[in-house]
Short mmCIF file of C-alpha atoms and ligand atoms in Angstrom, two decimals:
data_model
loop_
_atom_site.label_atom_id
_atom_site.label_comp_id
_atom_site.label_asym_id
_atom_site.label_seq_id
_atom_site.Cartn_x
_atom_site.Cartn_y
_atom_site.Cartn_z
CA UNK A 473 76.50 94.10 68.54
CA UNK A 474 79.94 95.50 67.84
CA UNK A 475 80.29 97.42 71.40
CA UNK A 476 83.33 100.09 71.18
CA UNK A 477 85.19 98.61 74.22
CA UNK A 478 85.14 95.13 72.39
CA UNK A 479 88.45 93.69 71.28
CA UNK A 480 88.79 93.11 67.67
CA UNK A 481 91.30 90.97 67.35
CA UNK A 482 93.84 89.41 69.67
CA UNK A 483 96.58 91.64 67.79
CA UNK A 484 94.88 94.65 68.83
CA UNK A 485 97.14 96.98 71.37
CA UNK A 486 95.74 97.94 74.79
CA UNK A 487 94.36 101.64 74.79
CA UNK A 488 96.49 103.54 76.49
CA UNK A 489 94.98 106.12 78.93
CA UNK A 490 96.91 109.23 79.85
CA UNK A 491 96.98 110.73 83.27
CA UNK A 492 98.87 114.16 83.27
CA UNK A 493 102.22 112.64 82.05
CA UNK A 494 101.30 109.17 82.88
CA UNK A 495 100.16 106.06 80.77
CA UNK A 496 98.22 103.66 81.62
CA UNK A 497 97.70 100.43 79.41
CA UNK A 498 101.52 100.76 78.02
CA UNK A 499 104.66 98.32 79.00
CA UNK A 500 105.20 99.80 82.28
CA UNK A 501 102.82 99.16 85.47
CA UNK A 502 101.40 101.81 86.90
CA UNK A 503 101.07 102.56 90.85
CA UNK A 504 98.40 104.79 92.13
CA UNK A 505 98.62 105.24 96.23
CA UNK A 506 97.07 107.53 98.59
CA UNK A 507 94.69 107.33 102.05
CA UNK A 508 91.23 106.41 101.28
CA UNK A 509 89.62 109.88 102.59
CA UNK A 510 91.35 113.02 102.35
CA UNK A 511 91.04 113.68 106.41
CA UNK A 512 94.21 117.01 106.56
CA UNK A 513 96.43 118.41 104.79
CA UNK A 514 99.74 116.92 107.06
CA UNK A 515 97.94 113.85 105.99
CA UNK A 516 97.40 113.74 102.14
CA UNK A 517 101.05 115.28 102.08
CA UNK A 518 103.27 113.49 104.08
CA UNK A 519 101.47 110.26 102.15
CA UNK A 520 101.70 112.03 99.09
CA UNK A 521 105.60 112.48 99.16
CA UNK A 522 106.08 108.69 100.70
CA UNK A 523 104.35 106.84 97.75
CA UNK A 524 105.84 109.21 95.31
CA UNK A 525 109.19 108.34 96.86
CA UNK A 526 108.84 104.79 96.70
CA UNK A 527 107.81 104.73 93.13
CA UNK A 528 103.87 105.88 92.91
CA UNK A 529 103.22 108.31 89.94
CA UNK A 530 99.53 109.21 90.79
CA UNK A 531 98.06 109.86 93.88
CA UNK A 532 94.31 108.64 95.32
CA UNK A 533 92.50 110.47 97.79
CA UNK A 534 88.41 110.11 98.34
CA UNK A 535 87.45 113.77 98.83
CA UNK A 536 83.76 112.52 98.26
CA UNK A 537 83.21 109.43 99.74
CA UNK A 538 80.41 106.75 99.78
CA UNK A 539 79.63 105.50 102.89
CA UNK A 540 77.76 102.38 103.77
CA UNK A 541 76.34 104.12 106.90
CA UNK A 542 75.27 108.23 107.09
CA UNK A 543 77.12 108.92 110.05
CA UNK A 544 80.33 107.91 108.90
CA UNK A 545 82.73 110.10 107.70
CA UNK A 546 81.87 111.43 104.41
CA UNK A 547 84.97 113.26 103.11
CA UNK A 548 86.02 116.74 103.45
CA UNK A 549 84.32 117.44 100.10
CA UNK A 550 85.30 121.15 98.64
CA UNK A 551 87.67 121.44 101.71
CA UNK A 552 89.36 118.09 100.27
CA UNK A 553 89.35 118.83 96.68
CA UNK A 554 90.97 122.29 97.18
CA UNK A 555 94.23 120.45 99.36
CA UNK A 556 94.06 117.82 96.38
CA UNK A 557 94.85 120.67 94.62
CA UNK A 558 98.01 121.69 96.52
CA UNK A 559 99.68 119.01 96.91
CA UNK A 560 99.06 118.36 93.17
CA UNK A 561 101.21 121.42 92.85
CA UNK A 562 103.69 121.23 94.96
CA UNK A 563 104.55 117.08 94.08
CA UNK A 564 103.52 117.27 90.78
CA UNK A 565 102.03 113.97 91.04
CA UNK A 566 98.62 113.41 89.03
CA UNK A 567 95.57 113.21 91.07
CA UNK A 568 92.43 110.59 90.65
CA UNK A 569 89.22 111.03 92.99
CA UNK A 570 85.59 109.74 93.03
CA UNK A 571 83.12 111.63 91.98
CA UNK A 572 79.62 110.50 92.99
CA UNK A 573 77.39 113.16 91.73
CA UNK A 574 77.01 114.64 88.06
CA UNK A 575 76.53 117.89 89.45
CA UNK A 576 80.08 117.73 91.33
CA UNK A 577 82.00 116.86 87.84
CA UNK A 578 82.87 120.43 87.08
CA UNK A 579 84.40 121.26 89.90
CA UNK A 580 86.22 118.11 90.47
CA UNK A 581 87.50 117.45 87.00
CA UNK A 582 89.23 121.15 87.35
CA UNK A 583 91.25 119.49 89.98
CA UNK A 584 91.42 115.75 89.02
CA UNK A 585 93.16 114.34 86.48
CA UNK A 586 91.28 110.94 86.95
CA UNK A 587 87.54 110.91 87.69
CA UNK A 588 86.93 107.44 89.74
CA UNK A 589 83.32 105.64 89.24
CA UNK A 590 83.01 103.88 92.81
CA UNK A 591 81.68 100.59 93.04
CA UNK A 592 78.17 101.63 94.04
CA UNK A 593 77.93 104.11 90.51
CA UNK A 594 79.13 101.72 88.35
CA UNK A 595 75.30 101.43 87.08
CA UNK A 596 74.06 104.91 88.03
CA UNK A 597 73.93 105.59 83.74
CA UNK A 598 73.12 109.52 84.03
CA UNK A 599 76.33 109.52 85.88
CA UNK A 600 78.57 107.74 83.28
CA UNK A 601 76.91 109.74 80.56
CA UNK A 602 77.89 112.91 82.03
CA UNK A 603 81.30 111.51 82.58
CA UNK A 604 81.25 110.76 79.01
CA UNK A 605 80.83 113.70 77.73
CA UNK A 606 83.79 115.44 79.95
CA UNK A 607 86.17 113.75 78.33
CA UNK A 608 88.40 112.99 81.69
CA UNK A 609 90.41 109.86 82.03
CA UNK A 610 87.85 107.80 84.00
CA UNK A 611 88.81 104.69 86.73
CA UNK A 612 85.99 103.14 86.33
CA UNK A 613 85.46 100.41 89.31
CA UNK A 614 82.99 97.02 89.24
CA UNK A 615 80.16 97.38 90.70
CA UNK A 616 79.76 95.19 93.76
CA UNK A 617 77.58 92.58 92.19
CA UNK A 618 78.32 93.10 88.45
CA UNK A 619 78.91 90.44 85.78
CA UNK A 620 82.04 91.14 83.23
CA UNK A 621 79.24 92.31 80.65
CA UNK A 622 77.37 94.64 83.31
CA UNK A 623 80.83 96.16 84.03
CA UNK A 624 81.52 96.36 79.62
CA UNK A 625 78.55 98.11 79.66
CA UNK A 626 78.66 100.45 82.05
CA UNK A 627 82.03 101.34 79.75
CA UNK A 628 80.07 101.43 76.74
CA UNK A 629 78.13 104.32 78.35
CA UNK A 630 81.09 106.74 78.90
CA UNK A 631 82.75 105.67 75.63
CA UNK A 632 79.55 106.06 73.66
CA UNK A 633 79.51 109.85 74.69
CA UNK A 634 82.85 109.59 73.22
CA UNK A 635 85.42 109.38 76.05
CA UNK A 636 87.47 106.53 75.35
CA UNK A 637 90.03 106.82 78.42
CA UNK A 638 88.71 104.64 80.48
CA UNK A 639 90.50 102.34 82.85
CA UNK A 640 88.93 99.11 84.09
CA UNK A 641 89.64 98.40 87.98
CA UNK A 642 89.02 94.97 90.09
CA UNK A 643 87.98 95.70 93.24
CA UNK A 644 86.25 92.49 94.34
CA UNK A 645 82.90 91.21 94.41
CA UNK A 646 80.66 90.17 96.90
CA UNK A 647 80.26 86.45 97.89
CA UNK A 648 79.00 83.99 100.39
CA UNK A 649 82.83 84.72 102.06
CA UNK A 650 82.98 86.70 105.09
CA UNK A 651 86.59 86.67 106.01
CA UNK A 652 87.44 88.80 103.34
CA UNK A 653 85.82 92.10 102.91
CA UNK A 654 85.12 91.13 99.01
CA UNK A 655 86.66 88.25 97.20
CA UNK A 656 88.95 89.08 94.40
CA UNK A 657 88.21 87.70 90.98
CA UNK A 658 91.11 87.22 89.48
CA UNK A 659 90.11 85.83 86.48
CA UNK A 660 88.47 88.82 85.91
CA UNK A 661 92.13 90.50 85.00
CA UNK A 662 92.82 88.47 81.80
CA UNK A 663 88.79 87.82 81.04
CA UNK A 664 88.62 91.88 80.38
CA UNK A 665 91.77 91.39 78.56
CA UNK A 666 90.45 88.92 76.61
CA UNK A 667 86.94 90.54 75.65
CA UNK A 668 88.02 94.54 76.12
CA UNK A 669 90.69 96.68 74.51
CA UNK A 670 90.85 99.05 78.00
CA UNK A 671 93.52 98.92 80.39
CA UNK A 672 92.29 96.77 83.67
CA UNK A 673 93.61 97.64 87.21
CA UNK A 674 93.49 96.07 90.16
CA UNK A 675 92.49 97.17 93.56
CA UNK A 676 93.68 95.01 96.39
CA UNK A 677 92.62 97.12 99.20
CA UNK A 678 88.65 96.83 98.83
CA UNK A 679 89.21 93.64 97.38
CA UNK A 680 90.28 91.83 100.53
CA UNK A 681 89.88 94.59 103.68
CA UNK A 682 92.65 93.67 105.42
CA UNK A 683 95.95 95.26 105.12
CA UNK A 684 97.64 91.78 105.41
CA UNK A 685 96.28 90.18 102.69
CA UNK A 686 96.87 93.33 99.88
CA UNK A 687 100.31 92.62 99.20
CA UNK A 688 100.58 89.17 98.12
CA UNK A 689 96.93 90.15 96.02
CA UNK A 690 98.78 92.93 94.22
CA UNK A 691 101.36 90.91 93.28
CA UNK A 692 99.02 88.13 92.08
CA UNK A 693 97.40 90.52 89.71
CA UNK A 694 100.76 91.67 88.14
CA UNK A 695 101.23 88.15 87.67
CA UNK A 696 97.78 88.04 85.85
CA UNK A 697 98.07 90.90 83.62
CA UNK A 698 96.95 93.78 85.50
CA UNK A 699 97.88 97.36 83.99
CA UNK A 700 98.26 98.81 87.06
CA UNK A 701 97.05 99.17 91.01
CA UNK A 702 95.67 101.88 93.34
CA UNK A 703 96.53 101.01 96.82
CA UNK A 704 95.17 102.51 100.02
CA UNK A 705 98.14 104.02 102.30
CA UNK A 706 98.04 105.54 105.21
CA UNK A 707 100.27 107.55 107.74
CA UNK A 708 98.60 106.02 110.51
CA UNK A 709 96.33 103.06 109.79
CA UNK A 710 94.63 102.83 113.03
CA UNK A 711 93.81 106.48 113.37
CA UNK A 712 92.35 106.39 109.65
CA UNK A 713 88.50 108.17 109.74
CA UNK A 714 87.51 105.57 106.27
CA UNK A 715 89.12 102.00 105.56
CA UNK A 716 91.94 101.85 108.24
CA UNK A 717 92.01 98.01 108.79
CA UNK A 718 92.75 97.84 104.60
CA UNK A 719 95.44 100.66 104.70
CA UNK A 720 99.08 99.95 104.42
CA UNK A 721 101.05 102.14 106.54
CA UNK A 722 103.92 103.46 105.16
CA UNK A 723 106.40 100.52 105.99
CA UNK A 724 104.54 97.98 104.40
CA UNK A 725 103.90 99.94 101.21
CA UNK A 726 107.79 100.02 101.04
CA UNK A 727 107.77 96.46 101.26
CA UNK A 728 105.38 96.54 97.73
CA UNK A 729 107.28 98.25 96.12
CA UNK A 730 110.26 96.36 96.39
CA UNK A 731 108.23 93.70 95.38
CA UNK A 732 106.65 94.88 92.71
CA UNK A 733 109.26 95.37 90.21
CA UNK A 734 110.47 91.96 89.81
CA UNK A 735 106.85 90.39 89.51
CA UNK A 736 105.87 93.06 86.54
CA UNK A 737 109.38 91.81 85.00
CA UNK A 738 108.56 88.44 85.19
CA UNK A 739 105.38 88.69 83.05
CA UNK A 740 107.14 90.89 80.51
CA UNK A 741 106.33 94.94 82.44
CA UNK A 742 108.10 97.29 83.42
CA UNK A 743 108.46 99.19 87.24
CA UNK A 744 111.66 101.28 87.78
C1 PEP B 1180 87.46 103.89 97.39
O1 PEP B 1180 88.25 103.80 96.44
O2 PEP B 1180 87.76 104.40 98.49
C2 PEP B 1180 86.12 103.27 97.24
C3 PEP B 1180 85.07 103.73 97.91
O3 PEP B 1180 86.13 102.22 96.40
P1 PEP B 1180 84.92 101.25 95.91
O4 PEP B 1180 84.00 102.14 95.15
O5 PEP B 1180 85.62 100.23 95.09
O6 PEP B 1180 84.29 100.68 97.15
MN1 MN B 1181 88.35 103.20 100.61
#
């Protein structure tokens, strides 16, 4: 079957997905940083204007989140969407958040500029047909246990409503390793390449849980053809109410940065 996220040929250019004044899936590497959860608004600003200083150009922050347990923190929701919204205005940085309900698109996409697919949606199909049909630049993240053709597919759904901005994003998978929050698949970064026309990120933070390991794991997937990253940061990693011990405080998000440019160069991208 001749699936619409299919390559053609090896010729064919990389979509190119545009976020506000941002594109994804063109020579230069994209950054996308923010906290996890959207916990105040000191918080999602102060991070806001560190990552945009240091070279992010769209910001993350979960104002819906999916929690493994009910009693953990479950986002701000409207609360966090509307401060979203502020600091959208006032840095001028595009925004990307997860939506996790089709009823919630509306009002999110009148915020967002990205709608995220969590890992846990990536096969809820009413979901990525209502996505679809909104026509929003979509991050659309591997489910947990998903093959490469599970994760195509769950493309094909959005794009066969007709949305083709859809960004691919690594964010590990499960496996019999428990050091590791998720292990990384690599491969998976040049595999999509291979078999998809979409731009693939790659997102370090899930993918290994521990803030110690995301840095060299970012800089391995720029090295293996990833279009961009989104990167959990965090004024105070230790205080964080979602995904602290996988945050990078401020310092070490520096350090990144300063990496990052010289890796993307060395496989042919750009990162001013
Ligand atoms: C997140 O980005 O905070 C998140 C919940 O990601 P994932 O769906 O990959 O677990
Ligand atoms: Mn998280």
């Amino acid at each position: 079957m001749n699936l619409i996220a299919r390559r053609q040929t090896k010729q064919q250019a990389t979509t190119t997905v545009r976020v506000g004044d941002v594109i994804i899936g063109g020579s230069e590497l994209v950054v996308v940083a923010g906290p996890c959860a959207i916990e105040s608004y000191e918080q999602l600003l102060s991070t806001a204007l560190e990552v945009q200083r240091l070279g992010a150009t769209i910001l993350r922050g979960g104002a819906y989140k999916p929690r493994t347990s009910p009693y953990s923190f479950r986002g701000k929701r409207e609360g966090g969407l509307e401060m979203l919204g502020q600091i959208k205005a006032l840095t001028g940085l595009p925004v990307v958040t997860e939506v996790m309900d089709a009823r919630d698109i509306e009002r999110i996409a009148e915020v967002a500029d990205m709608l995220q697919i969590g890992s846990r949606n990536m096969q809820n199909y009413s979901l990525l047909t209502e996505i679809g049909k909104s026509k929003h630049p979509v991050l659309l993240k591997r489910g947990l246990a998903a093959t490469l053709e599970e994760w195509i597919f769950a493309a094909e759904y959005i794009m066969a409503e007709g949305n083709d901005q859809v960004v691919l994003c690594e964010r590990g998978i499960r496996t019999f390793e428990t050091y590791t929050r998720n292990t990384v698949d690599i491969a998976a970064i040049p595999a999509l390449k291979e078999l998809t026309h979409l731009p693939v990120f790659l997102d370090p933070s899930h993918g290994t849980g521990r803030w110690s390991l995301v840095n060299p794991v970012a800089l391995a997937g720029i090295a293996a053809g990833a279009d961009g990253l989104i990167i959990e940061v965090h004024p105070q990693p230790e205080l964080a109410l979602s995904d602290g011990d996988q945050s990078l405080n401020f310092e070490h998000f520096a350090e990144l940065m300063e990496r990052v440019g010289p890796v993307a160069k060395a496989v042919g991208r750009l990162k001013e």
